[in-house]
Amino acid sequence: MKNLALTHPDLAFDVEAARRHFPILSRTVHGRPLVYLDNGASTQRPQSVIDAVNDYERRHHANIHRGVHTLSQEATALYESARDRLVRFVNARSRTEIIFVRGTTEAINLVTQSYARPALQPGDEVLITHLEHHANIVPWQMVCAQTGAKLVAAPMTAQGEIQLEAVIALMNPRTRILACAHVSNALGTVLPVRRLVAAAKARAITTLVDGAQAVAHMAVDVRDLDCDFYTFSSHKMYGPTGVGVLYGREQLLERMPPWQGGGDMILAVTFEKTTYNALPYKFEAGTPNISGAVGLGAAVDFLSSLDRKAAHAHEDALLHHATAVLGRIPGLRIIGTAPQKASLVSFVVAGVHPHDLGTILDEDGIAVRTGHHCAMPVMDFFKLPATARASFAFYNTIDEIDKLAAGIERARKIFA
Ligand code: PMP
């Protein structure tokens, strides 16, 4: 007999129970129940994250690290315990490898300016892929312009796949850095990052993995991936905005100069000389986003409390259902059909501009993203100005996808 839990992942994952943790999911938009399918841009927050931030603001706020008074010590303990949770969350070796930043964008800029800028020579190459988010393109372009290095983009297949061999073919003795997404935000493609990192490592190429779209969907183990840097944003993993993480291999972080100067990143300052603080504080100049870090710590606790395998299976079921029902809509083309995909579907509908589609869906209370998704080279590749993108979280339901399909049909009739 077939295992029901496997054929119907909904049964293994209690989506209604999961939804109850997210107060926003019970609101209405234009008189309709909210159908939130823009999780790739930002996920919603569970009550536990809202409570953790609220409790911090109401009871514990003070500046961290420098105070002898009780509130400062409490705030410091909360901030640093969030770091400890993140160490475990990505399986870093120690807390020295977890740097709090504003988000993925800032993490990548930190690496380009503090690691790559001193390391790159004219003629060196930085290898990225065709499907990167602008956050993993533009900072590399900037550092290439500063150093005379060259930016090389590995090609993508018509399905939106990045093939290991195609990337390896571009690795050569001038290649210094490989920077690639773990999961594409525009297409959903899951890249073979473990094998990409291994190929790079065998050639002494430093690796950065942009995990912005991965951490909410899969367990990430930086030691298993063996990458040098891994970046992610709290707001895409059920935490607050304005905070994120740069994981870096300690030996590399030790050798890197600070990126920004200021308070907290120093041990001693005279006008002649400054001695920098130890890791991770060397990279955390100024007062950080303390309440954000506390909220991120709570988001880690929340994710860890889920049965992540079941949540992933549920998201996979959503992806398969969406691919099937959207695929049956006449004139609808799914953009990005790689065999390994995270739970998002990018698509265009003949005769309906994505922005019009997004507006019509909003009238039905359905939130999707429309535009270039900060991945213009992907749009150029498919010769499209924009797509509509429905990106799912474990709290989405099959019924919500059916509502999306009905909304798209309604839009088609309006523009027919
Ligand atoms: N990389 C990817 C793959 C992303 O999806 C995003 C956010 N859309 C970013 C980087 C940038 O993240 P943030 O805006 O949080 O810095």
Coordinates of C-alpha atoms and ligand atoms in Angstrom, one line a residue:
M1 CA 0.0 0.0 0.0
K2 CA 1.1 3.5 -0.8
N3 CA 2.2 5.7 2.1
L4 CA -0.5 8.4 2.3
A5 CA 1.8 10.9 4.0
L6 CA 4.1 10.7 1.0
T7 CA 1.4 10.9 -1.7
H8 CA -0.4 13.7 0.2
P9 CA 2.3 15.8 1.9
D10 CA -0.4 18.0 3.2
L11 CA -1.3 15.2 5.6
A12 CA 2.2 15.1 6.9
F13 CA 2.4 18.8 7.4
D14 CA -0.4 20.6 9.3
V15 CA -0.6 23.8 7.3
E16 CA -3.6 25.1 9.2
A17 CA -1.6 24.8 12.5
A18 CA 1.4 26.6 10.8
R19 CA -0.8 29.4 9.5
R20 CA -2.1 30.1 13.0
H21 CA 1.4 31.3 14.0
F22 CA 1.1 34.2 11.4
P23 CA -1.4 36.9 12.5
I24 CA -1.2 38.7 9.1
L25 CA -2.6 35.7 7.3
S26 CA -6.0 36.2 8.8
R27 CA -6.4 39.7 7.5
T28 CA -8.4 40.6 4.4
V29 CA -7.3 42.7 1.3
H30 CA -10.0 44.4 -0.7
G31 CA -12.6 42.4 1.3
R32 CA -11.0 39.1 0.4
P33 CA -8.8 36.8 2.5
L34 CA -5.2 37.6 1.9
V35 CA -3.4 35.2 -0.3
Y36 CA 0.2 36.0 0.2
L37 CA 2.4 34.6 -2.6
D38 CA 5.3 37.1 -2.4
N39 CA 7.5 35.2 0.0
G40 CA 10.5 35.4 -2.3
A41 CA 10.5 39.2 -1.7
S42 CA 9.8 38.9 2.0
T43 CA 8.2 36.3 4.2
Q44 CA 5.7 37.1 7.0
R45 CA 6.5 37.0 10.7
P46 CA 5.2 34.5 13.2
Q47 CA 3.8 35.7 16.5
S48 CA 6.9 34.5 18.3
V49 CA 9.1 36.8 16.3
I50 CA 6.8 39.7 16.8
D51 CA 6.7 38.9 20.5
A52 CA 10.5 38.6 20.8
V53 CA 11.0 42.1 19.2
N54 CA 8.2 43.5 21.3
D55 CA 9.6 42.1 24.5
Y56 CA 13.0 43.4 23.6
E57 CA 11.6 46.9 22.9
R58 CA 9.4 47.0 26.0
R59 CA 11.8 45.5 28.6
H60 CA 15.4 45.2 27.5
H61 CA 16.5 47.9 25.1
A62 CA 19.8 49.6 25.6
N63 CA 23.0 49.9 23.6
I64 CA 25.1 46.7 23.7
H65 CA 28.6 45.7 24.6
R66 CA 29.7 48.9 26.3
G67 CA 27.4 49.1 29.3
V68 CA 27.9 47.9 32.8
H69 CA 24.2 48.6 33.7
T70 CA 21.6 45.8 33.7
L71 CA 19.7 46.8 30.5
S72 CA 22.9 47.0 28.5
Q73 CA 23.9 43.6 29.7
E74 CA 20.5 42.1 29.0
A75 CA 20.5 43.6 25.5
T76 CA 24.0 42.3 24.9
A77 CA 23.0 38.8 26.1
L78 CA 20.0 38.7 23.8
Y79 CA 22.0 40.0 20.8
E80 CA 24.8 37.5 21.3
S81 CA 22.4 34.6 22.0
A82 CA 20.9 35.3 18.6
R83 CA 24.4 34.9 17.1
D84 CA 24.7 31.6 18.9
R85 CA 21.5 30.4 17.4
L86 CA 22.7 31.3 13.9
V87 CA 26.0 29.4 14.5
R88 CA 23.9 26.3 15.0
F89 CA 21.4 27.2 12.3
V90 CA 24.0 27.1 9.5
N91 CA 26.5 24.8 11.4
A92 CA 29.3 27.3 11.5
R93 CA 32.4 26.3 13.4
S94 CA 32.2 29.2 15.9
R95 CA 30.5 32.5 16.7
T96 CA 33.5 34.3 15.2
E97 CA 32.2 33.2 11.8
I98 CA 28.8 34.9 12.1
I99 CA 28.8 38.6 11.2
F100 CA 25.6 40.6 11.6
V101 CA 24.9 42.8 8.6
R102 CA 21.9 44.6 7.2
G103 CA 21.1 41.7 4.8
T104 CA 22.4 39.8 1.8
T105 CA 23.2 43.0 -0.1
E106 CA 25.4 44.3 2.6
A107 CA 27.1 41.0 3.2
I108 CA 28.1 40.7 -0.5
N109 CA 29.4 44.3 -0.5
L110 CA 31.4 43.6 2.6
V111 CA 33.1 40.6 0.9
T112 CA 33.7 42.5 -2.4
Q113 CA 35.3 45.4 -0.6
S114 CA 37.1 43.8 2.3
Y115 CA 38.1 40.4 0.8
A116 CA 38.1 40.9 -3.0
R117 CA 39.4 44.4 -3.4
P118 CA 42.8 43.8 -1.8
A119 CA 43.0 40.4 -3.4
L120 CA 42.2 41.1 -7.0
Q121 CA 44.8 42.0 -9.6
P122 CA 44.3 43.4 -13.1
G123 CA 43.4 40.5 -15.4
D124 CA 42.0 38.3 -12.6
E125 CA 38.5 36.9 -13.1
V126 CA 35.4 36.8 -10.9
L127 CA 33.0 34.1 -12.0
I128 CA 29.3 34.5 -11.4
T129 CA 26.3 33.0 -13.2
H130 CA 23.7 34.3 -15.6
L131 CA 20.8 34.1 -13.1
E132 CA 22.2 36.2 -10.2
H133 CA 20.2 38.8 -8.4
H134 CA 21.6 42.3 -8.9
A135 CA 23.0 42.1 -5.4
N136 CA 25.4 39.4 -6.6
I137 CA 26.3 41.2 -9.8
V138 CA 26.7 44.9 -9.1
P139 CA 29.1 44.8 -6.1
W140 CA 31.4 42.5 -8.2
Q141 CA 31.2 44.9 -11.2
M142 CA 32.2 47.7 -8.8
V143 CA 35.2 45.8 -7.4
C144 CA 36.2 44.7 -10.9
A145 CA 36.2 48.4 -12.0
Q146 CA 38.3 49.2 -8.9
T147 CA 40.9 46.5 -9.4
G148 CA 41.0 45.8 -13.2
A149 CA 39.6 42.3 -12.7
K150 CA 37.1 40.9 -15.2
L151 CA 33.6 39.7 -14.4
V152 CA 32.6 36.5 -16.2
A153 CA 29.0 35.1 -16.2
A154 CA 28.5 31.4 -16.7
P155 CA 25.7 30.6 -19.1
M156 CA 22.2 29.4 -18.3
T157 CA 20.2 26.8 -20.2
A158 CA 16.8 27.5 -21.8
Q159 CA 15.2 25.9 -18.7
G160 CA 17.0 28.3 -16.5
E161 CA 19.5 25.7 -15.2
I162 CA 23.2 26.3 -14.4
Q163 CA 25.1 23.2 -15.4
L164 CA 28.2 22.3 -13.4
E165 CA 30.2 21.6 -16.6
A166 CA 29.4 25.0 -18.0
V167 CA 30.7 26.7 -14.9
I168 CA 33.8 24.5 -14.7
A169 CA 34.6 25.3 -18.4
L170 CA 35.0 28.9 -17.4
M171 CA 37.3 28.3 -14.5
N172 CA 40.9 29.0 -15.3
P173 CA 44.1 30.0 -13.6
R174 CA 43.0 33.7 -13.5
T175 CA 39.7 32.8 -11.7
R176 CA 40.0 34.0 -8.2
I177 CA 36.4 34.0 -7.0
L178 CA 33.2 32.1 -7.7
A179 CA 30.0 33.8 -6.5
C180 CA 26.7 32.2 -7.1
A181 CA 23.1 31.9 -5.8
H182 CA 22.0 28.9 -3.9
V183 CA 18.5 29.4 -5.3
S184 CA 17.5 31.8 -8.1
N185 CA 14.9 34.4 -6.9
A186 CA 13.7 35.0 -10.5
L187 CA 13.3 31.4 -11.6
G188 CA 13.5 29.2 -8.5
T189 CA 16.3 27.1 -9.9
V190 CA 18.4 25.3 -7.2
L191 CA 22.0 25.5 -8.2
P192 CA 24.3 22.5 -7.6
V193 CA 26.3 24.6 -5.1
R194 CA 28.0 21.8 -3.3
R195 CA 29.5 20.5 -6.5
L196 CA 30.3 24.0 -7.7
V197 CA 32.1 24.8 -4.5
A198 CA 34.1 21.5 -4.7
A199 CA 35.1 22.3 -8.3
A200 CA 36.2 25.8 -7.3
K201 CA 38.1 24.6 -4.2
A202 CA 40.0 22.0 -6.3
R203 CA 41.3 25.1 -8.3
A204 CA 42.0 27.2 -5.2
I205 CA 39.1 29.6 -6.1
T206 CA 37.4 31.4 -3.2
T207 CA 33.6 30.8 -3.1
L208 CA 30.6 32.9 -2.0
V209 CA 27.1 31.5 -2.0
D210 CA 24.2 33.9 -2.0
G211 CA 21.7 32.0 0.2
A212 CA 19.0 34.7 0.3
Q213 CA 16.4 32.4 -1.3
A214 CA 17.6 29.1 0.2
V215 CA 17.6 29.4 4.0
A216 CA 13.8 29.5 4.3
H217 CA 13.4 26.4 2.2
M218 CA 16.2 24.0 3.1
A219 CA 18.5 23.2 5.9
V220 CA 21.8 24.8 5.1
D221 CA 25.1 23.4 6.4
V222 CA 28.0 25.7 5.5
R223 CA 30.6 23.1 6.6
D224 CA 29.0 20.5 4.3
L225 CA 28.8 23.0 1.4
D226 CA 32.4 23.9 2.3
C227 CA 32.0 27.4 0.9
D228 CA 34.1 30.3 2.1
F229 CA 31.3 32.8 2.4
Y230 CA 27.5 32.4 2.7
T231 CA 25.0 35.3 2.9
F232 CA 21.4 35.6 3.9
S233 CA 18.7 38.0 5.0
S234 CA 16.4 37.7 8.0
H235 CA 13.3 39.1 6.3
K236 CA 13.3 36.2 3.8
M237 CA 13.3 33.6 6.7
Y238 CA 10.4 34.9 8.8
G239 CA 12.5 37.4 10.7
P240 CA 12.5 41.2 10.7
T241 CA 13.9 43.5 8.0
G242 CA 17.2 45.3 8.3
V243 CA 19.3 42.5 9.5
G244 CA 21.1 39.5 8.0
V245 CA 24.2 37.4 8.2
L246 CA 27.5 37.0 6.5
Y247 CA 29.0 33.6 7.3
G248 CA 32.7 33.6 6.6
R249 CA 35.5 31.0 7.1
E250 CA 37.4 32.2 10.1
Q251 CA 40.9 32.1 8.4
L252 CA 39.6 34.4 5.7
L253 CA 37.8 36.8 8.0
E254 CA 41.0 37.0 10.2
R255 CA 43.0 38.1 7.2
M256 CA 40.5 40.7 5.9
P257 CA 40.7 44.3 6.9
P258 CA 37.6 45.9 8.5
W259 CA 35.1 47.2 6.0
Q260 CA 33.7 50.1 8.0
G261 CA 35.4 51.9 10.8
G262 CA 33.8 53.3 13.9
G263 CA 32.7 52.3 17.4
D264 CA 32.7 48.7 18.6
M265 CA 35.1 47.4 15.9
I266 CA 38.1 48.7 17.8
L267 CA 40.2 47.7 20.9
A268 CA 42.2 50.9 21.2
V269 CA 42.3 54.2 19.3
T270 CA 44.9 56.9 19.3
F271 CA 45.4 59.5 16.5
E272 CA 48.4 57.5 15.4
K273 CA 47.1 54.0 15.4
T274 CA 43.9 51.9 15.9
T275 CA 43.9 48.3 17.0
Y276 CA 40.9 46.4 15.7
N277 CA 38.6 44.3 17.7
A278 CA 38.5 40.5 17.4
L279 CA 36.1 38.6 15.2
P280 CA 33.2 39.0 14.7
Y281 CA 33.2 42.6 16.1
K282 CA 35.8 43.7 13.7
F283 CA 33.1 43.8 11.0
E284 CA 30.3 45.3 13.1
A285 CA 31.1 49.0 13.3
G286 CA 28.6 51.2 15.0
T287 CA 25.4 50.3 16.9
P288 CA 23.8 47.4 15.1
N289 CA 20.2 46.5 14.5
I290 CA 19.8 45.0 18.0
S291 CA 16.0 44.3 18.0
G292 CA 16.4 42.9 14.4
A293 CA 19.0 40.4 15.6
V294 CA 16.8 39.4 18.5
G295 CA 13.9 38.9 16.1
L296 CA 16.1 36.9 13.7
G297 CA 17.1 34.7 16.7
A298 CA 13.4 34.0 17.3
A299 CA 12.9 33.3 13.6
V300 CA 15.7 30.6 13.9
D301 CA 13.9 29.1 16.9
F302 CA 10.6 29.1 15.0
L303 CA 12.1 27.4 11.9
S304 CA 13.9 24.9 14.1
S305 CA 10.7 24.1 15.8
L306 CA 9.1 23.0 12.5
D307 CA 9.4 19.6 11.0
R308 CA 11.5 21.1 8.2
K309 CA 11.3 17.9 6.1
A310 CA 7.5 17.9 6.1
A311 CA 7.5 21.7 5.5
H312 CA 9.7 21.2 2.5
A313 CA 7.6 18.4 1.2
H314 CA 4.5 20.6 1.5
E315 CA 6.3 23.4 -0.4
D316 CA 7.2 20.9 -3.0
A317 CA 3.6 19.8 -3.3
L318 CA 2.6 23.5 -3.7
L319 CA 5.2 23.9 -6.5
H320 CA 4.0 20.8 -8.3
H321 CA 0.3 21.8 -8.0
A322 CA 1.1 25.4 -9.2
T323 CA 3.1 24.1 -12.1
A324 CA 0.2 21.8 -13.1
V325 CA -2.7 24.2 -12.8
L326 CA -0.9 27.2 -14.2
G327 CA 0.5 25.1 -17.0
R328 CA -3.1 24.4 -18.1
I329 CA -4.1 28.0 -18.5
P330 CA -4.0 28.9 -22.2
G331 CA -1.4 31.5 -23.1
L332 CA 0.5 31.1 -19.8
R333 CA 4.2 30.3 -20.1
I334 CA 6.2 29.3 -17.1
I335 CA 9.7 30.9 -17.1
G336 CA 12.3 28.6 -15.5
T337 CA 11.6 24.9 -15.7
A338 CA 14.8 23.5 -14.2
P339 CA 14.3 20.0 -12.7
Q340 CA 15.5 21.3 -9.3
K341 CA 13.4 24.2 -8.2
A342 CA 12.4 25.9 -4.9
S343 CA 8.8 26.7 -4.5
L344 CA 8.3 29.6 -6.8
V345 CA 6.8 30.0 -10.3
S346 CA 7.6 32.8 -12.6
F347 CA 5.3 33.2 -15.6
V348 CA 3.9 35.4 -18.3
V349 CA 0.4 35.4 -19.8
A350 CA -0.1 36.2 -23.5
G351 CA -1.9 39.5 -23.9
V352 CA -1.7 40.5 -20.2
H353 CA 1.2 42.7 -19.0
P354 CA 2.6 41.3 -15.7
H355 CA 1.9 44.6 -13.9
D356 CA -1.8 44.6 -15.0
L357 CA -2.0 41.0 -13.9
G358 CA -0.5 41.9 -10.5
T359 CA -3.0 44.7 -10.1
I360 CA -6.0 42.5 -11.0
L361 CA -4.8 39.7 -8.7
D362 CA -4.5 42.3 -5.9
E363 CA -8.2 43.1 -6.3
D364 CA -8.8 39.4 -5.4
G365 CA -6.5 39.8 -2.3
I366 CA -3.7 37.9 -4.0
A367 CA -0.2 39.2 -3.6
V368 CA 2.3 38.3 -6.3
R369 CA 5.4 40.1 -7.5
T370 CA 5.7 41.5 -11.0
G371 CA 8.7 43.0 -12.6
H372 CA 12.3 42.1 -13.4
H373 CA 12.9 40.7 -9.9
C374 CA 16.3 42.5 -9.7
A375 CA 17.6 40.0 -12.2
M376 CA 17.6 42.0 -15.5
P377 CA 20.1 39.6 -17.2
V378 CA 17.6 36.8 -16.7
M379 CA 14.8 38.9 -18.3
D380 CA 17.1 39.7 -21.2
F381 CA 17.9 36.1 -21.6
F382 CA 14.2 35.2 -22.0
K383 CA 13.6 38.4 -24.0
L384 CA 11.0 39.6 -21.5
P385 CA 10.7 43.0 -19.8
A386 CA 9.0 41.4 -16.7
T387 CA 7.3 38.3 -15.3
A388 CA 4.8 37.6 -12.6
R389 CA 6.1 35.5 -9.8
A390 CA 4.2 33.5 -7.2
S391 CA 6.6 32.4 -4.5
F392 CA 5.3 30.0 -1.8
A393 CA 6.0 29.5 1.9
F394 CA 5.0 26.5 4.0
Y395 CA 2.0 28.4 5.2
N396 CA 0.5 28.6 1.7
T397 CA -2.2 26.1 0.7
I398 CA -3.4 24.3 -2.4
D399 CA -6.6 26.3 -2.2
E400 CA -4.6 29.5 -2.5
I401 CA -3.0 28.3 -5.7
D402 CA -6.4 27.5 -7.1
K403 CA -7.4 31.1 -6.3
L404 CA -4.3 32.3 -8.1
A405 CA -5.3 30.3 -11.2
A406 CA -8.9 31.6 -11.0
G407 CA -7.5 35.2 -10.7
I408 CA -5.3 34.7 -13.8
E409 CA -8.3 33.4 -15.7
R410 CA -10.2 36.5 -14.7
A411 CA -7.4 38.7 -15.9
R412 CA -7.3 36.8 -19.2
K413 CA -11.0 37.5 -19.8
I414 CA -10.6 41.2 -19.0
F415 CA -7.9 41.5 -21.6
A416 CA -9.4 39.1 -24.2
Ligands
PMP1 N1 20.1 37.6 -3.6 C1 18.9 37.0 -3.8 C2 18.9 35.7 -4.6 C3 17.7 37.7 -3.5 O1 16.5 37.1 -3.7 C4 17.7 38.9 -2.8 C5 16.5 39.6 -2.4 N2 15.5 39.6 -3.4 C6 19.0 39.4 -2.5 C7 20.1 38.8 -2.9 C8 19.1 40.7 -1.8 O2 18.6 40.6 -0.5 P1 18.4 41.9 0.5 O3 17.5 42.8 -0.3 O4 17.7 41.3 1.7 O5 19.7 42.4 0.8

